[in-house]
XYZ file of C-alpha atoms in Angstrom:
660
model
C -14.552 18.584 -20.295
C -12.448 15.512 -20.044
C -14.310 12.274 -20.147
C -14.778 10.644 -16.861
C -14.648 7.120 -18.353
C -11.691 5.633 -20.248
C -11.246 6.716 -23.720
C -12.428 3.331 -24.842
C -13.939 0.498 -22.916
C -12.458 -2.954 -23.126
C -13.986 -5.525 -25.310
C -16.056 -6.993 -22.564
C -16.844 -3.817 -20.801
C -20.424 -3.856 -21.743
C -20.711 -7.481 -20.655
C -21.820 -8.746 -24.059
C -18.479 -10.004 -25.465
C -16.943 -11.572 -22.402
C -15.244 -14.893 -22.964
C -16.279 -18.035 -21.074
C -13.846 -19.447 -18.545
C -12.999 -22.482 -20.697
C -11.979 -20.275 -23.602
C -9.671 -18.473 -21.137
C -8.317 -21.914 -20.139
C -7.666 -22.675 -23.780
C -5.817 -19.416 -24.189
C -3.458 -20.190 -21.242
C -3.237 -23.851 -22.074
C -2.148 -23.195 -25.677
C 0.940 -21.436 -24.363
C 1.805 -23.570 -21.383
C 1.142 -26.671 -23.451
C 4.042 -25.937 -25.767
C 6.595 -26.757 -23.025
C 6.159 -30.472 -23.458
C 7.715 -30.255 -26.958
C 11.057 -29.027 -25.619
C 11.372 -29.389 -21.817
C 12.709 -32.991 -21.742
C 15.156 -32.285 -24.507
C 16.462 -29.244 -22.654
C 16.840 -30.988 -19.303
C 18.213 -34.357 -20.530
C 21.748 -33.190 -21.306
C 22.083 -31.768 -17.804
C 20.420 -34.327 -15.532
C 19.672 -37.319 -17.816
C 16.903 -39.509 -16.596
C 16.058 -37.137 -13.717
C 14.379 -34.771 -16.159
C 10.825 -35.982 -15.331
C 11.623 -35.433 -11.617
C 12.367 -31.691 -12.291
C 9.231 -31.373 -14.370
C 7.219 -32.946 -11.542
C 8.781 -30.388 -9.114
C 7.580 -27.558 -11.274
C 4.102 -29.094 -11.508
C 4.053 -29.020 -7.685
C 4.997 -25.359 -7.725
C 2.009 -24.716 -10.005
C -0.268 -25.070 -7.018
C 1.570 -22.214 -5.383
C 1.138 -20.039 -8.509
C -2.457 -21.045 -8.772
C -3.200 -19.736 -5.259
C -1.165 -16.579 -5.997
C -2.995 -15.711 -9.235
C -6.352 -16.559 -7.718
C -5.823 -14.066 -4.911
C -4.288 -11.432 -7.178
C -7.238 -11.575 -9.650
C -9.836 -11.540 -6.803
C -8.302 -8.518 -5.087
C -7.305 -6.693 -8.303
C -9.737 -7.661 -11.141
C -8.112 -5.286 -13.638
C -6.245 -6.020 -16.858
C -2.556 -5.578 -16.578
C -1.614 -8.224 -14.024
C 1.614 -7.424 -12.170
C 1.888 -3.975 -13.739
C -1.517 -2.956 -12.435
C -0.701 -4.031 -8.914
C 2.677 -2.465 -8.760
C 1.164 0.703 -10.271
C -1.282 0.910 -7.331
C 1.249 0.119 -4.621
C 4.745 1.266 -5.460
C 3.932 3.919 -8.137
C 4.418 4.728 -11.759
C 8.236 4.384 -12.152
C 8.248 0.854 -10.805
C 5.120 0.007 -12.855
C 6.851 1.145 -16.029
C 9.641 -1.319 -15.361
C 7.163 -4.176 -14.912
C 5.176 -3.072 -17.901
C 8.311 -2.984 -20.073
C 9.315 -6.507 -18.963
C 5.826 -7.812 -19.680
C 5.655 -6.264 -23.154
C 9.136 -7.732 -23.888
C 7.879 -11.107 -22.640
C 4.901 -11.061 -24.987
C 6.964 -9.941 -27.996
C 9.368 -12.749 -27.350
C 6.435 -15.187 -26.789
C 5.009 -14.430 -30.236
C 8.295 -14.542 -32.064
C 9.766 -17.639 -30.401
C 6.433 -19.588 -30.733
C 6.073 -18.640 -34.344
C 9.748 -19.555 -35.163
C 9.476 -22.770 -33.248
C 6.324 -23.725 -35.048
C 7.960 -23.142 -38.374
C 10.966 -25.288 -37.421
C 8.617 -28.141 -36.379
C 6.775 -27.803 -39.709
C 10.135 -28.320 -41.447
C 10.375 -31.786 -39.873
C 7.966 -33.034 -42.550
C 10.178 -34.264 -45.436
C 8.166 -32.449 -48.050
C 8.597 -29.167 -46.156
C 12.271 -29.635 -45.217
C 13.216 -26.741 -47.501
C 11.759 -24.292 -44.911
C 14.675 -24.785 -42.534
C 17.329 -24.464 -45.306
C 17.414 -20.719 -44.875
C 16.721 -18.518 -41.835
C 14.518 -16.343 -44.025
C 12.479 -19.341 -45.027
C 11.778 -19.980 -41.356
C 10.962 -16.308 -40.685
C 8.598 -16.150 -43.652
C 6.573 -19.103 -42.409
C 6.650 -17.759 -38.885
C 5.202 -14.503 -40.103
C 2.008 -16.238 -41.187
C 0.550 -17.070 -37.751
C 1.507 -13.584 -36.553
C -0.607 -11.959 -39.280
C -3.437 -14.583 -39.005
C -3.941 -14.035 -35.267
C -3.614 -10.293 -35.713
C -6.529 -10.465 -38.125
C -8.545 -12.649 -35.736
C -7.989 -10.241 -32.909
C -9.420 -7.443 -35.123
C -12.705 -9.372 -34.869
C -12.417 -9.712 -31.133
C -10.878 -11.782 -28.349
C -13.730 -14.281 -28.346
C -13.197 -15.173 -32.028
C -9.489 -15.827 -31.619
C -9.865 -17.777 -28.403
C -12.425 -20.144 -29.938
C -9.787 -21.195 -32.490
C -7.097 -21.548 -29.791
C -9.427 -23.572 -27.565
C -9.963 -26.106 -30.251
C -6.160 -26.439 -30.735
C -5.611 -26.778 -26.927
C -8.260 -29.537 -26.654
C -6.642 -31.399 -29.519
C -3.187 -31.002 -27.989
C -3.982 -32.198 -24.464
C -6.251 -34.932 -25.878
C -3.358 -36.297 -27.972
C -0.976 -36.144 -25.032
C -3.393 -38.305 -22.966
C -3.686 -40.793 -25.732
C 0.090 -40.982 -26.106
C 0.485 -41.339 -22.332
C -2.016 -44.173 -22.025
C -0.626 -46.016 -25.056
C 2.977 -45.402 -23.873
C 2.222 -46.939 -20.426
C 0.672 -50.011 -22.161
C 3.832 -50.412 -24.284
C 6.093 -49.868 -21.291
C 4.421 -52.589 -19.189
C 3.794 -55.050 -22.016
C 6.863 -54.715 -24.241
C 9.420 -53.539 -21.715
C 11.094 -50.207 -21.065
C 14.509 -48.840 -19.982
C 13.384 -48.086 -16.385
C 16.954 -47.934 -15.100
C 17.552 -44.670 -17.086
C 15.470 -42.859 -14.483
C 18.130 -43.212 -11.827
C 21.245 -44.154 -13.700
C 23.968 -41.542 -13.315
C 22.220 -39.929 -10.299
C 25.447 -39.619 -8.357
C 27.360 -37.899 -11.279
C 24.950 -34.941 -11.597
C 26.828 -31.794 -10.613
C 25.349 -28.931 -8.522
C 25.666 -26.631 -11.541
C 23.762 -29.088 -13.726
C 21.052 -29.260 -11.051
C 20.820 -25.471 -10.851
C 20.596 -25.100 -14.659
C 17.990 -27.902 -14.943
C 15.966 -26.330 -12.052
C 15.921 -22.978 -13.886
C 15.160 -24.520 -17.315
C 12.260 -26.582 -15.829
C 10.453 -23.425 -14.828
C 10.184 -22.363 -18.404
C 7.676 -25.227 -18.702
C 4.965 -22.940 -17.259
C 5.298 -20.150 -19.748
C 2.011 -18.423 -20.420
C 0.621 -19.175 -16.972
C 0.151 -15.448 -16.227
C -1.841 -14.669 -19.347
C -5.297 -14.995 -17.832
C -4.458 -12.191 -15.354
C -3.877 -9.842 -18.236
C -7.396 -10.171 -19.619
C -9.311 -10.560 -16.325
C -11.723 -7.795 -17.352
C -12.638 -9.766 -20.520
C -13.593 -12.939 -18.698
C -17.144 -13.890 -17.669
C -18.444 -12.776 -14.271
C -17.835 -13.571 -11.502
C -14.328 -13.357 -12.920
C -12.599 -14.465 -9.713
C -14.572 -17.779 -9.951
C -13.682 -18.032 -13.650
C -10.071 -17.584 -12.811
C -10.258 -20.371 -10.208
C -11.715 -22.662 -12.852
C -9.143 -21.735 -15.458
C -6.131 -22.365 -13.183
C -7.653 -25.537 -11.725
C -8.121 -27.004 -15.192
C -4.661 -25.900 -16.374
C -2.833 -27.295 -13.324
C -4.621 -30.633 -13.580
C -3.976 -30.882 -17.346
C -0.270 -30.072 -17.039
C 0.340 -32.173 -13.923
C -1.393 -35.149 -15.472
C 0.544 -35.049 -18.732
C 3.916 -33.326 -18.606
C 5.849 -35.458 -16.057
C 4.355 -38.723 -17.428
C 5.134 -37.768 -21.044
C 8.673 -36.888 -20.112
C 9.185 -40.134 -18.271
C 7.847 -42.108 -21.301
C 10.226 -40.330 -23.581
C 13.161 -41.422 -21.376
C 12.177 -45.096 -20.949
C 10.625 -45.974 -24.336
C 13.156 -44.551 -26.807
C 16.087 -46.592 -27.852
C 19.653 -45.258 -27.601
C 19.581 -44.536 -31.285
C 16.246 -42.667 -31.057
C 17.592 -40.608 -28.163
C 20.360 -39.457 -30.403
C 18.168 -38.980 -33.492
C 15.482 -37.006 -31.718
C 17.746 -35.240 -29.248
C 16.042 -31.861 -29.860
C 12.519 -33.281 -30.102
C 12.053 -36.237 -27.747
C 8.274 -36.013 -28.096
C 8.517 -36.629 -31.873
C 10.588 -39.757 -31.133
C 7.928 -40.995 -28.652
C 5.240 -40.490 -31.284
C 7.257 -42.375 -33.879
C 7.888 -45.227 -31.334
C 4.193 -45.465 -30.515
C 2.536 -45.173 -33.944
C 5.163 -44.930 -36.716
C 5.436 -42.276 -39.448
C 1.800 -41.302 -39.603
C 1.638 -40.750 -35.860
C 4.805 -38.699 -36.088
C 3.289 -36.503 -38.680
C 0.190 -36.048 -36.531
C 2.410 -35.027 -33.652
C 4.235 -32.543 -35.841
C 0.858 -31.023 -36.901
C -0.088 -30.833 -33.261
C 3.184 -29.142 -32.298
C 2.923 -26.663 -35.188
C -0.676 -25.696 -34.338
C -0.041 -25.427 -30.560
C 3.080 -23.293 -31.003
C 1.218 -21.005 -33.479
C -1.714 -20.808 -31.010
C 0.722 -19.532 -28.397
C 1.103 -16.471 -30.697
C -2.431 -15.557 -29.873
C -1.732 -15.807 -26.191
C 0.860 -13.087 -26.724
C -1.591 -10.947 -28.607
C -4.318 -11.312 -25.894
C -1.919 -10.651 -23.020
C -0.309 -7.581 -24.770
C -3.754 -6.201 -25.614
C -4.938 -6.384 -22.015
C -1.712 -4.833 -20.699
C -1.271 -2.088 -23.229
C -4.864 -0.872 -23.074
C -4.519 -0.565 -19.284
C -1.328 1.322 -19.716
C -3.062 3.565 -22.242
C -5.791 4.372 -19.781
C -3.244 5.339 -17.161
C -1.253 7.568 -19.462
C 1.756 5.362 -19.812
C 1.108 4.757 -23.493
C -0.518 7.109 -25.983
C -4.298 7.260 -25.813
C -4.466 6.125 -29.399
C -3.963 2.542 -28.265
C -7.436 2.632 -26.779
C -9.165 3.455 -30.135
C -11.460 0.949 -31.710
C -13.003 0.524 -35.150
C -16.298 -0.614 -33.697
C -18.053 2.520 -34.970
C -16.981 1.795 -38.444
C -17.856 -1.903 -38.439
C -19.688 -3.603 -35.515
C -17.842 -6.830 -36.396
C -14.429 -5.272 -35.453
C -14.667 -5.585 -31.656
C -10.979 -5.909 -31.013
C -8.282 -3.342 -30.386
C -6.789 -2.673 -33.796
C -4.601 0.196 -32.647
C -2.932 -2.186 -30.234
C -3.054 -5.338 -32.409
C -1.551 -3.737 -35.552
C 1.514 -2.088 -33.850
C 2.112 -5.231 -31.916
C 2.004 -7.251 -35.094
C 4.400 -4.869 -36.734
C 6.908 -5.211 -33.866
C 6.736 -8.975 -34.057
C 7.364 -8.984 -37.793
C 10.285 -6.600 -37.200
C 11.789 -8.964 -34.623
C 11.345 -11.852 -37.024
C 13.264 -9.936 -39.651
C 15.978 -8.902 -37.194
C 16.502 -12.453 -35.612
C 15.291 -14.864 -38.268
C 17.280 -17.887 -37.011
C 17.950 -16.931 -33.407
C 15.163 -18.998 -31.766
C 17.361 -20.361 -29.044
C 18.805 -16.950 -28.017
C 15.398 -15.346 -28.197
C 14.000 -18.267 -26.177
C 16.506 -17.411 -23.389
C 15.468 -13.835 -23.466
C 11.833 -14.893 -23.235
C 12.663 -17.121 -20.320
C 14.225 -14.324 -18.316
C 11.483 -11.851 -19.104
C 8.815 -14.424 -18.315
C 10.280 -15.349 -14.937
C 10.699 -11.640 -14.113
C 6.927 -11.053 -14.844
C 5.936 -14.012 -12.717
C 8.234 -12.689 -9.877
C 6.593 -9.269 -10.185
C 3.125 -10.771 -9.893
C 4.112 -12.584 -6.665
C 5.500 -9.360 -5.395
C 2.364 -7.488 -6.367
C 0.052 -9.838 -4.361
C 2.305 -9.275 -1.327
C 2.296 -5.531 -1.759
C -1.521 -5.449 -1.925
C -1.592 -7.209 1.442
C 0.917 -4.649 2.856
C -0.436 -1.468 1.302
C -4.134 -2.056 0.687
C -5.495 -4.310 3.461
C -8.961 -2.820 3.151
C -9.086 -3.795 -0.511
C -7.828 -7.368 0.323
C -10.570 -7.544 3.045
C -13.310 -6.734 0.414
C -11.972 -9.375 -2.103
C -14.349 -12.366 -2.573
C -11.541 -14.863 -2.166
C -8.019 -14.706 -0.720
C -5.520 -17.319 0.412
C -5.960 -18.656 3.954
C -2.307 -19.869 4.014
C -0.635 -16.853 5.609
C 1.933 -15.991 8.194
C 1.915 -12.841 10.291
C 4.662 -10.173 10.185
C 5.800 -8.223 13.250
C 3.708 -5.328 11.974
C 0.576 -7.480 12.287
C 0.024 -7.851 8.585
C -0.891 -11.352 7.275
C 1.247 -12.271 4.281
C 0.186 -15.199 1.978
C 2.496 -18.156 1.998
C 2.083 -19.024 -1.727
C 3.572 -15.921 -3.353
C 6.449 -15.766 -0.932
C 7.606 -19.317 -1.554
C 6.673 -19.208 -5.229
C 8.452 -15.863 -5.742
C 11.586 -17.200 -4.018
C 11.691 -20.262 -6.372
C 11.217 -18.080 -9.449
C 13.899 -15.609 -8.311
C 16.350 -18.448 -7.942
C 15.507 -19.766 -11.418
C 15.764 -16.286 -12.926
C 19.146 -15.677 -11.257
C 20.572 -18.956 -12.765
C 19.335 -18.015 -16.221
C 20.796 -14.520 -16.020
C 24.167 -15.789 -14.795
C 24.409 -18.616 -17.358
C 22.770 -17.119 -20.525
C 25.459 -14.522 -21.432
C 24.337 -13.663 -25.001
C 20.626 -13.654 -24.043
C 21.345 -11.507 -21.017
C 22.906 -8.785 -23.180
C 20.259 -8.977 -25.884
C 17.422 -8.998 -23.358
C 18.787 -5.945 -21.575
C 18.987 -4.025 -24.820
C 15.457 -4.880 -25.792
C 14.135 -4.157 -22.358
C 15.802 -0.743 -22.156
C 14.500 0.073 -25.627
C 10.873 -0.620 -24.532
C 11.392 1.160 -21.271
C 12.900 4.278 -22.905
C 10.049 4.547 -25.298
C 7.537 4.721 -22.457
C 9.724 6.981 -20.317
C 10.117 9.344 -23.326
C 6.373 9.437 -23.707
C 5.660 10.115 -20.090
C 8.406 12.786 -19.395
C 6.850 13.190 -15.936
C 3.901 14.887 -17.592
C 1.417 14.241 -14.792
C 3.846 14.387 -11.905
C 5.109 17.808 -13.094
C 1.540 19.221 -13.187
C 0.779 17.889 -9.743
C 3.577 19.952 -8.359
C 3.108 22.977 -10.525
C -0.665 23.233 -9.867
C -1.104 23.052 -6.114
C -4.577 22.532 -4.718
C -6.829 25.592 -4.262
C -8.005 25.158 -0.612
C -10.427 27.584 1.069
C -11.444 27.323 4.727
C -15.081 28.253 5.378
C -17.029 28.714 8.593
C -14.853 28.094 11.581
C -11.917 27.103 9.308
C -11.846 30.517 7.494
C -9.080 32.064 9.518
C -7.124 28.956 10.407
C -3.567 28.785 9.140
C -2.536 26.196 8.210
C -5.804 24.458 7.340
C -6.383 21.170 9.264
C -6.706 17.763 7.658
C -10.307 16.800 7.338
C -11.815 13.764 5.670
C -11.480 14.377 1.908
C -14.546 13.727 -0.289
C -13.723 14.000 -3.969
C -16.384 15.220 -6.364
C -15.400 14.339 -9.903
C -16.796 17.303 -11.836
C -18.441 16.506 -15.108
C -18.541 20.203 -16.078
C -17.378 23.493 -14.622
C -20.886 24.709 -14.053
C -22.067 26.555 -10.945
C -25.640 25.136 -10.737
C -24.567 21.493 -11.126
C -21.691 21.766 -8.633
C -23.932 23.446 -6.088
C -26.419 20.625 -6.467
C -23.816 17.882 -6.028
C -21.877 19.589 -3.251
C -25.041 20.236 -1.265
C -26.049 16.610 -1.674
C -22.695 15.496 -0.238
C -23.052 17.921 2.706
C -26.549 16.617 3.515
C -25.402 13.013 3.542
C -21.969 13.482 5.068
C -22.379 16.487 7.343
C -19.967 19.320 8.214
C -16.293 19.260 9.070
C -15.215 17.634 5.796
C -13.200 18.782 2.827
C -14.895 18.656 -0.600
C -12.405 18.443 -3.397
C -13.704 19.301 -6.874
C -11.545 17.195 -9.191
C -11.518 17.668 -12.974
C -9.566 16.059 -15.790
C -8.470 18.110 -18.799
C -8.878 16.646 -22.237
C -6.058 16.923 -24.726
C -7.896 19.539 -26.817
C -8.284 21.857 -23.817
C -5.578 24.463 -23.283
C -3.475 23.644 -20.269
C -4.644 25.441 -17.156
C -7.979 26.783 -18.488
C -10.047 24.255 -16.446
C -8.022 25.042 -13.304
C -8.571 28.771 -13.730
C -12.247 28.265 -14.328
C -12.598 26.194 -11.160
C -10.756 28.878 -9.181
C -13.009 31.666 -10.422
C -16.114 29.643 -9.777
C -15.116 28.840 -6.203
C -13.912 32.353 -5.326
C -16.804 34.230 -6.973
C -19.761 32.060 -6.303
C -19.307 28.871 -4.203
C -17.206 30.561 -1.500
C -19.927 33.092 -0.719
C -22.690 30.511 -1.117
C -21.144 28.181 1.539
C -19.386 30.777 3.723
C -21.493 29.753 6.821
C -20.547 26.055 6.599
C -17.736 24.464 8.600
C -15.842 22.876 5.768
C -12.885 23.217 3.434
C -13.567 23.653 -0.281
C -10.780 22.809 -2.680
C -10.151 22.108 -6.384
C -7.724 20.261 -8.567
C -7.418 19.935 -12.351
C -4.955 17.578 -14.085
C -4.310 16.592 -17.702
C -5.538 13.229 -18.911
C -8.670 11.093 -18.191
C -10.105 10.319 -14.832
C -8.912 6.765 -14.543
C -5.360 7.950 -15.147
C -5.029 11.016 -13.010
C -7.242 10.375 -10.036
C -5.507 7.177 -8.792
C -2.187 8.978 -9.238
C -3.405 11.945 -7.203
C -4.787 9.632 -4.530
C -1.226 8.564 -3.708
C -0.468 12.052 -2.510
C -3.618 12.594 -0.413
C -5.713 10.349 1.740
C -9.250 10.268 0.342
C -12.320 9.275 2.374
C -14.762 8.830 -0.519
C -15.107 9.506 -4.281
C -18.256 10.574 -6.052
C -18.846 10.172 -9.867
C -21.918 11.332 -11.713
C -24.291 8.930 -13.478
C -23.999 10.621 -16.791
C -25.914 9.484 -19.894
C -24.741 5.847 -19.689
C -25.345 4.222 -16.318
C -23.619 1.012 -17.307
C -20.448 2.894 -18.210
C -20.692 4.922 -14.991
C -20.981 1.774 -12.916
C -17.992 0.272 -14.714
C -16.060 3.461 -13.944
C -17.058 3.316 -10.308
C -15.848 -0.295 -9.956
C -12.562 0.484 -11.802
C -11.749 3.513 -9.525
C -12.622 1.533 -6.368
C -10.320 -1.232 -7.361
C -7.481 1.109 -8.404
C -7.591 3.338 -5.317
C -8.762 1.137 -2.446
C -11.428 3.734 -1.527
C -15.211 3.819 -1.495
C -16.599 5.254 -4.785
C -20.250 6.267 -4.995
C -22.359 7.244 -7.893
C -24.405 10.429 -7.634
C -27.634 8.959 -9.041
C -29.791 11.443 -10.825
C -32.801 9.935 -9.178
C -31.468 10.837 -5.739
C -30.803 14.522 -6.625
C -33.380 17.316 -6.855
C -34.930 17.645 -10.263
C -34.476 20.642 -12.437
C -31.411 22.596 -13.678
C -29.448 24.230 -10.844
C -32.191 23.707 -8.269
C -29.911 24.121 -5.292
C -28.590 27.440 -6.628
C -32.067 28.664 -7.344
C -33.181 27.629 -3.789
C -30.205 29.560 -2.321
C -31.019 32.625 -4.407
C -34.649 32.558 -3.228
C -33.443 32.254 0.409
C -31.224 35.381 0.069
C -34.041 37.448 -1.488
C -36.699 36.516 1.056
C -34.694 36.061 4.284
C -32.007 37.903 6.146
C -29.543 35.000 5.946
C -28.550 32.479 3.319
C -30.313 29.129 3.341
C -28.133 26.044 3.746
C -29.035 22.488 2.792
C -29.237 21.227 6.425
C -31.263 24.277 7.704
C -34.203 23.481 10.048
C -37.560 25.118 9.305
C -39.562 25.340 6.055
C -37.774 24.173 2.958
C -37.688 26.177 -0.281
C -40.555 25.498 -2.701
C -38.555 23.321 -5.106
C -37.211 21.004 -2.378
C -38.200 17.350 -2.468
C -37.225 15.759 0.835
C -37.857 12.189 -0.406
C -35.071 12.631 -2.988
C -32.285 13.592 -0.566
């Protein structure tokens, strides 16, 4: 029988290896913190001294994205971020597009961060030989990729501890530089006029390009949503803490640091450090030794952003594997071979190989890959804003159950309340992405090629496998009682029983329990997932024989509809997909041998399908193998009519009324 639970649980599924919220903040901060090393230098040629103003604008927009991601993670606490939400609302084809964009974004994150760190390292005179050849830069960049791949083999907690230390050092150094820079500015003088000189000569096109480039300063903001299942509970509260700390840290440092770079550097320094203004600021404040310390900070922070890519890709790709959009092998772990290996080696190692391949293919193309990364990143952020809006439109009951949603909403004509933050934030991101796509011609072509390559790989794997079976294997539906001769059968509330085994006694026990608790005039759908080793169609045929030969006669006096469905894959993949074609009232899963895994499965299905999911607890069912079937057999031998679970009068000998 196909497993009801995912092929492999996430690292934190058991609750013993979840990461603390501050480690998650370090993971996000390591990526978003890298923007300070290049943002001012990118903006200055276009808008001059207005660069800090554009960075301040983006910091203001961070509050919109904070509200958006807090709601998204509270309503949909599943790894995968935007992909997961689009999968639930719009469907698989659209989700594959978002998933492909996100994977491309993380590949570009790892490669660009590693290459940028290597270039920064070459700023040290003793290591200048690194930048003399693109292959020298690529070789150095390969080191952090392999190091963080090895750390992720040990687990997410182990890698995030390292990254957290780097993030603390980074933001701590920025605060020291800002305080010391303000002291120098007010005691030794500064070029304050640069902040507004040339304001009237800035063209609309320059403003548009600067606006788009400024939004690249929040890269990595979405990473916590990719690993929400790995963060400590309550994870919605942990997400709130993560994004609150990140927004405060970035808003308190980035605009001020940019302003100090503009006003403290001399004209000669602005020219010398045109591609690394922050290095010039460090040299101005503390001389050569402080410059070297800044270079070490930049190198470590950029390398730490590689781990953000590994963590985000791991969360996304394992979710895609559970839902059948990537091969199930990506869910495999080596935990059983070595308890210390708690990561996802079958995801980490292929992802590492792809990163190394891109380093080899584009050893010196950090600027072009950076533009590709920018377009992909903004597209992922836009998708997340769209996903939060779609959850409001398509799954209002799920939103109503969420522990925290945004109160800033406006009402549509349909009566649905739409949150303000993702609408405005998504519009700003869309404008920025449009400018990048229109202006970055080479990156646009390269990004499209890479995106289509990733999308085609997933589309080739899928080949409409599940969708084809859903059409080719229609439901077996039998009307019983007063519905026996009805044509067509009416639509009744559908209660799905996820069958653990095709066994008559077990199914009779579970079906009878549902009938006793929910009453007549319902449809009970026996749902089964076929494992890969099972021959296609065998489970479906077995269910049909069981229903027609035993269950139909057993329940013939009940006013109900009995149906069955078998699909290839695992339960968390196929049941949510099937739920899009039928309206389900309730889903039941058995406790199984592992109650913790069963509860995790129940929560996962409830979040994915926006439907009530119950566990059929063993303690609430009659004891003994096939007891309901035995009671029915006794009733037919000793009475003129069959006994039904809700019959009045004396109960069969094995019945325990307290357990029903």
